PDB file of C-alpha atoms in Angstrom:
ATOM      1  CA  UNK A 569     -18.893-113.496 -13.904  1.00 49.00           C
ATOM      2  CA  UNK A 570     -15.196-113.189 -13.051  1.00 56.00           C
ATOM      3  CA  UNK A 571     -13.642-110.553 -10.804  1.00 57.00           C
ATOM      4  CA  UNK A 572     -12.224-108.591 -13.743  1.00 60.00           C
ATOM      5  CA  UNK A 573     -15.651-108.287 -15.350  1.00 62.00           C
ATOM      6  CA  UNK A 574     -17.271-107.190 -12.082  1.00 66.00           C
ATOM      7  CA  UNK A 575     -14.530-104.596 -11.619  1.00 69.00           C
ATOM      8  CA  UNK A 576     -15.134-103.284 -15.119  1.00 77.00           C
ATOM      9  CA  UNK A 577     -18.858-102.919 -14.490  1.00 82.00           C
ATOM     10  CA  UNK A 578     -18.222-101.133 -11.193  1.00 85.00           C
ATOM     11  CA  UNK A 579     -15.843 -98.676 -12.870  1.00 90.00           C
ATOM     12  CA  UNK A 580     -18.372 -98.042 -15.639  1.00 92.00           C
ATOM     13  CA  UNK A 581     -21.142 -97.389 -13.116  1.00 92.00           C
ATOM     14  CA  UNK A 582     -18.913 -95.015 -11.162  1.00 93.00           C
ATOM     15  CA  UNK A 583     -17.963 -93.183 -14.352  1.00 94.00           C
ATOM     16  CA  UNK A 584     -21.611 -92.806 -15.348  1.00 95.00           C
ATOM     17  CA  UNK A 585     -22.566 -91.604 -11.889  1.00 94.00           C
ATOM     18  CA  UNK A 586     -19.870 -88.942 -11.915  1.00 93.00           C
ATOM     19  CA  UNK A 587     -20.806 -87.876 -15.435  1.00 94.00           C
ATOM     20  CA  UNK A 588     -24.437 -87.584 -14.338  1.00 95.00           C
ATOM     21  CA  UNK A 589     -23.445 -85.350 -11.423  1.00 94.00           C
ATOM     22  CA  UNK A 590     -21.501 -83.098 -13.789  1.00 89.00           C
ATOM     23  CA  UNK A 591     -24.418 -82.937 -16.223  1.00 93.00           C
ATOM     24  CA  UNK A 592     -26.850 -81.925 -13.481  1.00 93.00           C
ATOM     25  CA  UNK A 593     -24.380 -79.393 -12.080  1.00 87.00           C
ATOM     26  CA  UNK A 594     -24.094 -77.766 -15.512  1.00 85.00           C
ATOM     27  CA  UNK A 595     -27.884 -77.544 -15.961  1.00 89.00           C
ATOM     28  CA  UNK A 596     -29.254 -74.565 -13.969  1.00 84.00           C
ATOM     29  CA  UNK A 597     -32.832 -75.703 -14.562  1.00 91.00           C
ATOM     30  CA  UNK A 598     -32.159 -79.338 -13.729  1.00 94.00           C
ATOM     31  CA  UNK A 599     -32.554 -82.340 -16.033  1.00 95.00           C
ATOM     32  CA  UNK A 600     -35.320 -84.824 -16.690  1.00 96.00           C
ATOM     33  CA  UNK A 601     -34.441 -88.508 -16.586  1.00 97.00           C
ATOM     34  CA  UNK A 602     -34.955 -88.649 -20.358  1.00 96.00           C
ATOM     35  CA  UNK A 603     -32.577 -85.736 -20.941  1.00 97.00           C
ATOM     36  CA  UNK A 604     -29.986 -87.313 -18.689  1.00 97.00           C
ATOM     37  CA  UNK A 605     -30.302 -90.662 -20.456  1.00 97.00           C
ATOM     38  CA  UNK A 606     -29.858 -89.013 -23.858  1.00 97.00           C
ATOM     39  CA  UNK A 607     -26.768 -87.082 -22.796  1.00 96.00           C
ATOM     40  CA  UNK A 608     -25.214 -90.124 -21.152  1.00 96.00           C
ATOM     41  CA  UNK A 609     -26.086 -92.367 -24.066  1.00 96.00           C
ATOM     42  CA  UNK A 610     -27.811 -94.940 -21.852  1.00 96.00           C
ATOM     43  CA  UNK A 611     -31.354 -96.137 -21.186  1.00 96.00           C
ATOM     44  CA  UNK A 612     -33.718 -94.528 -18.707  1.00 96.00           C
ATOM     45  CA  UNK A 613     -33.531 -97.616 -16.478  1.00 96.00           C
ATOM     46  CA  UNK A 614     -29.783 -97.051 -16.052  1.00 96.00           C
ATOM     47  CA  UNK A 615     -30.364 -93.434 -15.080  1.00 96.00           C
ATOM     48  CA  UNK A 616     -33.029 -94.440 -12.547  1.00 96.00           C
ATOM     49  CA  UNK A 617     -30.537 -96.820 -10.915  1.00 96.00           C
ATOM     50  CA  UNK A 618     -27.840 -94.152 -10.831  1.00 97.00           C
ATOM     51  CA  UNK A 619     -30.253 -91.575  -9.394  1.00 96.00           C
ATOM     52  CA  UNK A 620     -31.375 -94.009  -6.711  1.00 95.00           C
ATOM     53  CA  UNK A 621     -27.811 -94.637  -5.543  1.00 95.00           C
ATOM     54  CA  UNK A 622     -26.769 -90.975  -5.686  1.00 96.00           C
ATOM     55  CA  UNK A 623     -29.956 -89.788  -3.971  1.00 94.00           C
ATOM     56  CA  UNK A 624     -29.341 -92.268  -1.146  1.00 94.00           C
ATOM     57  CA  UNK A 625     -26.073 -90.433  -0.476  1.00 93.00           C
ATOM     58  CA  UNK A 626     -27.650 -86.973  -0.791  1.00 92.00           C
ATOM     59  CA  UNK A 627     -25.819 -86.175  -4.027  1.00 93.00           C
ATOM     60  CA  UNK A 628     -28.924 -85.845  -6.202  1.00 95.00           C
ATOM     61  CA  UNK A 629     -32.571 -85.049  -5.579  1.00 95.00           C
ATOM     62  CA  UNK A 630     -35.717 -84.670  -7.670  1.00 94.00           C
ATOM     63  CA  UNK A 631     -37.668 -81.434  -7.431  1.00 94.00           C
ATOM     64  CA  UNK A 632     -41.445 -81.032  -7.506  1.00 92.00           C
ATOM     65  CA  UNK A 633     -41.450 -81.391 -11.294  1.00 93.00           C
ATOM     66  CA  UNK A 634     -39.350 -84.538 -11.167  1.00 94.00           C
ATOM     67  CA  UNK A 635     -36.246 -82.821 -12.534  1.00 96.00           C
ATOM     68  CA  UNK A 636     -32.864 -83.897 -11.265  1.00 96.00           C
ATOM     69  CA  UNK A 637     -31.016 -81.396  -9.061  1.00 94.00           C
ATOM     70  CA  UNK A 638     -27.853 -81.512  -7.002  1.00 90.00           C
ATOM     71  CA  UNK A 639     -28.429 -82.588  -3.417  1.00 91.00           C
ATOM     72  CA  UNK A 640     -27.146 -81.167  -0.158  1.00 83.00           C
ATOM     73  CA  UNK A 641     -24.491 -83.875  -0.011  1.00 88.00           C
ATOM     74  CA  UNK A 642     -22.578 -82.117  -2.769  1.00 84.00           C
ATOM     75  CA  UNK A 643     -22.504 -78.921  -0.711  1.00 71.00           C
ATOM     76  CA  UNK A 644     -21.197 -80.881   2.263  1.00 76.00           C
ATOM     77  CA  UNK A 645     -18.343 -82.275   0.182  1.00 81.00           C
ATOM     78  CA  UNK A 646     -17.601 -78.833  -1.235  1.00 74.00           C
ATOM     79  CA  UNK A 647     -17.344 -77.311   2.231  1.00 74.00           C
ATOM     80  CA  UNK A 648     -15.036 -80.109   3.363  1.00 77.00           C
ATOM     81  CA  UNK A 649     -12.834 -79.500   0.317  1.00 77.00           C
ATOM     82  CA  UNK A 650     -12.534 -75.736   0.780  1.00 80.00           C
ATOM     83  CA  UNK A 651      -9.827 -75.852   3.484  1.00 87.00           C
ATOM     84  CA  UNK A 652      -7.758 -78.102   1.219  1.00 84.00           C
ATOM     85  CA  UNK A 653      -8.140 -75.636  -1.653  1.00 88.00           C
ATOM     86  CA  UNK A 654      -7.099 -72.749   0.569  1.00 92.00           C
ATOM     87  CA  UNK A 655      -4.079 -74.657   1.872  1.00 93.00           C
ATOM     88  CA  UNK A 656      -2.939 -75.498  -1.655  1.00 94.00           C
ATOM     89  CA  UNK A 657      -3.207 -71.867  -2.756  1.00 96.00           C
ATOM     90  CA  UNK A 658      -1.471 -70.225   0.215  1.00 96.00           C
ATOM     91  CA  UNK A 659       2.160 -70.432  -1.008  1.00 97.00           C
ATOM     92  CA  UNK A 660       1.317 -68.658  -4.266  1.00 98.00           C
ATOM     93  CA  UNK A 661      -0.842 -66.094  -2.447  1.00 98.00           C
ATOM     94  CA  UNK A 662       1.964 -65.304   0.009  1.00 97.00           C
ATOM     95  CA  UNK A 663       4.414 -64.707  -2.845  1.00 98.00           C
ATOM     96  CA  UNK A 664       1.893 -62.539  -4.648  1.00 98.00           C
ATOM     97  CA  UNK A 665       1.105 -60.409  -1.578  1.00 97.00           C
ATOM     98  CA  UNK A 666       4.815 -59.736  -0.966  1.00 97.00           C
ATOM     99  CA  UNK A 667       5.563 -59.002  -4.634  1.00 97.00           C
ATOM    100  CA  UNK A 668       2.622 -56.669  -5.189  1.00 97.00           C
ATOM    101  CA  UNK A 669       2.555 -55.119  -1.719  1.00 96.00           C
ATOM    102  CA  UNK A 670      -1.181 -55.702  -1.698  1.00 96.00           C
ATOM    103  CA  UNK A 671      -3.677 -58.061  -0.114  1.00 96.00           C
ATOM    104  CA  UNK A 672      -3.874 -61.275  -2.149  1.00 97.00           C
ATOM    105  CA  UNK A 673      -6.894 -63.553  -2.297  1.00 97.00           C
ATOM    106  CA  UNK A 674      -8.330 -66.726  -3.797  1.00 97.00           C
ATOM    107  CA  UNK A 675     -11.987 -66.302  -4.730  1.00 97.00           C
ATOM    108  CA  UNK A 676     -14.267 -69.216  -5.651  1.00 94.00           C
ATOM    109  CA  UNK A 677     -17.821 -69.456  -6.942  1.00 92.00           C
ATOM    110  CA  UNK A 678     -20.440 -70.540  -4.433  1.00 85.00           C
ATOM    111  CA  UNK A 679     -24.156 -70.145  -4.955  1.00 77.00           C
ATOM    112  CA  UNK A 680     -23.641 -67.850  -7.935  1.00 84.00           C
ATOM    113  CA  UNK A 681     -21.482 -65.426  -5.942  1.00 93.00           C
ATOM    114  CA  UNK A 682     -17.764 -64.921  -5.449  1.00 95.00           C
ATOM    115  CA  UNK A 683     -16.496 -65.959  -2.009  1.00 94.00           C
ATOM    116  CA  UNK A 684     -13.047 -65.117  -0.651  1.00 95.00           C
ATOM    117  CA  UNK A 685     -11.713 -68.534   0.314  1.00 94.00           C
ATOM    118  CA  UNK A 686      -8.176 -67.520   1.312  1.00 95.00           C
ATOM    119  CA  UNK A 687      -6.647 -64.106   2.029  1.00 95.00           C
ATOM    120  CA  UNK A 688      -2.998 -63.135   2.632  1.00 96.00           C
ATOM    121  CA  UNK A 689      -1.894 -59.632   3.625  1.00 94.00           C
ATOM    122  CA  UNK A 690       1.589 -58.259   2.786  1.00 95.00           C
ATOM    123  CA  UNK A 691       4.066 -58.111   5.658  1.00 95.00           C
ATOM    124  CA  UNK A 692       5.997 -54.965   4.718  1.00 93.00           C
ATOM    125  CA  UNK A 693       3.435 -52.302   3.822  1.00 91.00           C
ATOM    126  CA  UNK A 694       2.291 -49.536   6.167  1.00 87.00           C
ATOM    127  CA  UNK A 695      -1.292 -49.715   4.941  1.00 83.00           C
ATOM    128  CA  UNK A 696      -3.215 -52.412   3.125  1.00 83.00           C
ATOM    129  CA  UNK A 697      -6.790 -53.517   2.564  1.00 82.00           C
ATOM    130  CA  UNK A 698      -8.289 -55.732   5.262  1.00 82.00           C
ATOM    131  CA  UNK A 699     -10.162 -58.284   3.162  1.00 84.00           C
ATOM    132  CA  UNK A 700     -12.153 -60.793   5.192  1.00 87.00           C
ATOM    133  CA  UNK A 701     -12.144 -64.496   4.397  1.00 92.00           C
ATOM    134  CA  UNK A 702     -15.710 -65.507   3.578  1.00 91.00           C
ATOM    135  CA  UNK A 703     -16.629 -62.113   2.099  1.00 91.00           C
ATOM    136  CA  UNK A 704     -19.204 -62.465  -0.690  1.00 93.00           C
ATOM    137  CA  UNK A 705     -19.896 -60.318  -3.707  1.00 94.00           C
ATOM    138  CA  UNK A 706     -21.666 -60.547  -7.094  1.00 95.00           C
ATOM    139  CA  UNK A 707     -19.535 -61.935  -9.901  1.00 96.00           C
ATOM    140  CA  UNK A 708     -20.387 -58.872 -11.993  1.00 96.00           C
ATOM    141  CA  UNK A 709     -18.634 -56.515  -9.557  1.00 95.00           C
ATOM    142  CA  UNK A 710     -14.970 -56.391  -8.611  1.00 96.00           C
ATOM    143  CA  UNK A 711     -11.887 -57.798 -10.301  1.00 97.00           C
ATOM    144  CA  UNK A 712     -12.164 -61.235  -8.685  1.00 97.00           C
ATOM    145  CA  UNK A 713     -15.681 -61.905  -9.976  1.00 97.00           C
ATOM    146  CA  UNK A 714     -15.050 -60.339 -13.366  1.00 97.00           C
ATOM    147  CA  UNK A 715     -11.972 -62.513 -13.806  1.00 98.00           C
ATOM    148  CA  UNK A 716     -14.065 -65.623 -13.119  1.00 97.00           C
ATOM    149  CA  UNK A 717     -16.607 -64.522 -15.730  1.00 97.00           C
ATOM    150  CA  UNK A 718     -13.757 -63.857 -18.178  1.00 97.00           C
ATOM    151  CA  UNK A 719     -12.464 -67.362 -17.502  1.00 96.00           C
ATOM    152  CA  UNK A 720     -15.877 -68.778 -18.365  1.00 93.00           C
ATOM    153  CA  UNK A 721     -15.590 -67.044 -21.724  1.00 94.00           C
ATOM    154  CA  UNK A 722     -12.131 -68.512 -22.300  1.00 92.00           C
ATOM    155  CA  UNK A 723     -10.117 -65.383 -21.473  1.00 94.00           C
ATOM    156  CA  UNK A 724      -7.062 -65.966 -19.266  1.00 93.00           C
ATOM    157  CA  UNK A 725      -5.693 -62.431 -18.965  1.00 94.00           C
ATOM    158  CA  UNK A 726      -5.826 -60.216 -15.874  1.00 97.00           C
ATOM    159  CA  UNK A 727      -8.797 -57.941 -15.162  1.00 97.00           C
ATOM    160  CA  UNK A 728      -8.525 -54.560 -13.410  1.00 97.00           C
ATOM    161  CA  UNK A 729     -11.245 -52.619 -11.585  1.00 97.00           C
ATOM    162  CA  UNK A 730     -11.470 -49.537  -9.389  1.00 96.00           C
ATOM    163  CA  UNK A 731     -13.967 -48.813  -6.620  1.00 94.00           C
ATOM    164  CA  UNK A 732     -16.540 -51.427  -7.626  1.00 95.00           C
ATOM    165  CA  UNK A 733     -16.736 -53.191  -4.279  1.00 91.00           C
ATOM    166  CA  UNK A 734     -15.255 -50.543  -2.005  1.00 88.00           C
ATOM    167  CA  UNK A 735     -14.702 -46.858  -2.697  1.00 88.00           C
ATOM    168  CA  UNK A 736     -10.994 -46.126  -3.100  1.00 91.00           C
ATOM    169  CA  UNK A 737      -9.995 -49.769  -3.545  1.00 93.00           C
ATOM    170  CA  UNK A 738      -8.258 -51.059  -6.662  1.00 96.00           C
ATOM    171  CA  UNK A 739      -8.171 -54.668  -7.783  1.00 97.00           C
ATOM    172  CA  UNK A 740      -6.433 -56.901 -10.312  1.00 98.00           C
ATOM    173  CA  UNK A 741      -7.357 -60.573 -10.735  1.00 98.00           C
ATOM    174  CA  UNK A 742      -6.937 -63.485 -13.142  1.00 98.00           C
ATOM    175  CA  UNK A 743      -8.953 -66.695 -13.490  1.00 98.00           C
ATOM    176  CA  UNK A 744      -7.680 -70.042 -12.230  1.00 97.00           C
ATOM    177  CA  UNK A 745      -8.048 -72.312 -15.236  1.00 96.00           C
ATOM    178  CA  UNK A 746      -7.597 -75.991 -15.856  1.00 93.00           C
ATOM    179  CA  UNK A 747      -8.775 -77.358 -12.496  1.00 90.00           C
ATOM    180  CA  UNK A 748     -11.784 -79.641 -13.124  1.00 81.00           C
ATOM    181  CA  UNK A 749     -14.882 -78.620 -11.192  1.00 80.00           C
ATOM    182  CA  UNK A 750     -13.372 -75.370  -9.899  1.00 88.00           C
ATOM    183  CA  UNK A 751     -14.310 -71.824 -10.860  1.00 93.00           C
ATOM    184  CA  UNK A 752     -11.946 -69.415  -9.142  1.00 96.00           C
ATOM    185  CA  UNK A 753      -9.680 -66.421  -9.493  1.00 98.00           C
ATOM    186  CA  UNK A 754      -6.541 -65.097  -7.841  1.00 98.00           C
ATOM    187  CA  UNK A 755      -6.144 -61.383  -7.307  1.00 98.00           C
ATOM    188  CA  UNK A 756      -4.914 -58.484  -5.244  1.00 98.00           C
ATOM    189  CA  UNK A 757      -6.658 -55.455  -3.787  1.00 96.00           C
ATOM    190  CA  UNK A 758      -4.963 -52.223  -2.740  1.00 95.00           C
ATOM    191  CA  UNK A 759      -5.719 -48.691  -1.523  1.00 93.00           C
ATOM    192  CA  UNK A 760      -3.776 -47.078  -4.379  1.00 93.00           C
ATOM    193  CA  UNK A 761      -3.822 -47.595  -8.150  1.00 95.00           C
ATOM    194  CA  UNK A 762      -1.918 -50.674  -9.259  1.00 95.00           C
ATOM    195  CA  UNK A 763       0.473 -50.967 -12.196  1.00 94.00           C
ATOM    196  CA  UNK A 764      -1.804 -53.017 -14.453  1.00 91.00           C
ATOM    197  CA  UNK A 765       1.059 -54.425 -16.522  1.00 95.00           C
ATOM    198  CA  UNK A 766       3.429 -55.341 -13.673  1.00 97.00           C
ATOM    199  CA  UNK A 767       0.843 -56.496 -11.148  1.00 98.00           C
ATOM    200  CA  UNK A 768      -1.196 -58.140 -13.889  1.00 97.00           C
ATOM    201  CA  UNK A 769       1.783 -60.343 -14.758  1.00 98.00           C
ATOM    202  CA  UNK A 770       2.303 -61.199 -11.065  1.00 98.00           C
ATOM    203  CA  UNK A 771      -1.353 -62.080 -10.617  1.00 98.00           C
ATOM    204  CA  UNK A 772      -1.385 -64.186 -13.776  1.00 98.00           C
ATOM    205  CA  UNK A 773       1.697 -66.109 -12.600  1.00 98.00           C
ATOM    206  CA  UNK A 774       0.077 -66.676  -9.204  1.00 98.00           C
ATOM    207  CA  UNK A 775      -3.147 -67.946 -10.814  1.00 98.00           C
ATOM    208  CA  UNK A 776      -1.089 -70.386 -12.902  1.00 97.00           C
ATOM    209  CA  UNK A 777       0.785 -71.541  -9.776  1.00 97.00           C
ATOM    210  CA  UNK A 778      -2.489 -72.092  -7.910  1.00 97.00           C
ATOM    211  CA  UNK A 779      -3.915 -74.079 -10.831  1.00 96.00           C
ATOM    212  CA  UNK A 780      -0.810 -76.268 -10.833  1.00 96.00           C
ATOM    213  CA  UNK A 781      -0.984 -76.788  -7.061  1.00 94.00           C
ATOM    214  CA  UNK A 782      -4.652 -77.757  -7.172  1.00 91.00           C
ATOM    215  CA  UNK A 783      -4.548 -79.966 -10.262  1.00 83.00           C
TER     216      UNK A 783
END
């Protein structure tokens, strides 16, 4: 077999392995080897080989019922990637915080919850919300989580909420769309009602800028 052929087989194996990881990630209940083989369009023997290699690196595991699940190695990679995501989003968040006069944030999905990955406070306001990096909240509460859920449904527009996470706090957020493997939103939170039209447009532009920076 020549070098070109070996390279082609290696690329195909890598592609199948990555596709398998995505399939398992999108299956909350895990996948059987047969289900994975059907969705990949390959034989079970191919899936077993892929699982063996990925499991050796901690990317996949098999639960007590033999179903394929993501392994802890994926979480390790995700944590290593988070600082890079935050760094890429900071310029847009800084602009947003100054424009809106409100605390801007990038929120990502982790373990079924929204997690504030990056936070920027405005420099010129007398009072603003102190929003802690790493703060967690259900996706069903607050503008940041609701925007992520809206993005899942294909809606790109801004979402506004009042007092859902903190009494007297107002939020506007928009989903970050078009970045493979990332579920996130960009938003602002303030201690006074926000102009939904004006701030919504600013938040939407910031979410688009973040998507561009991270793509």
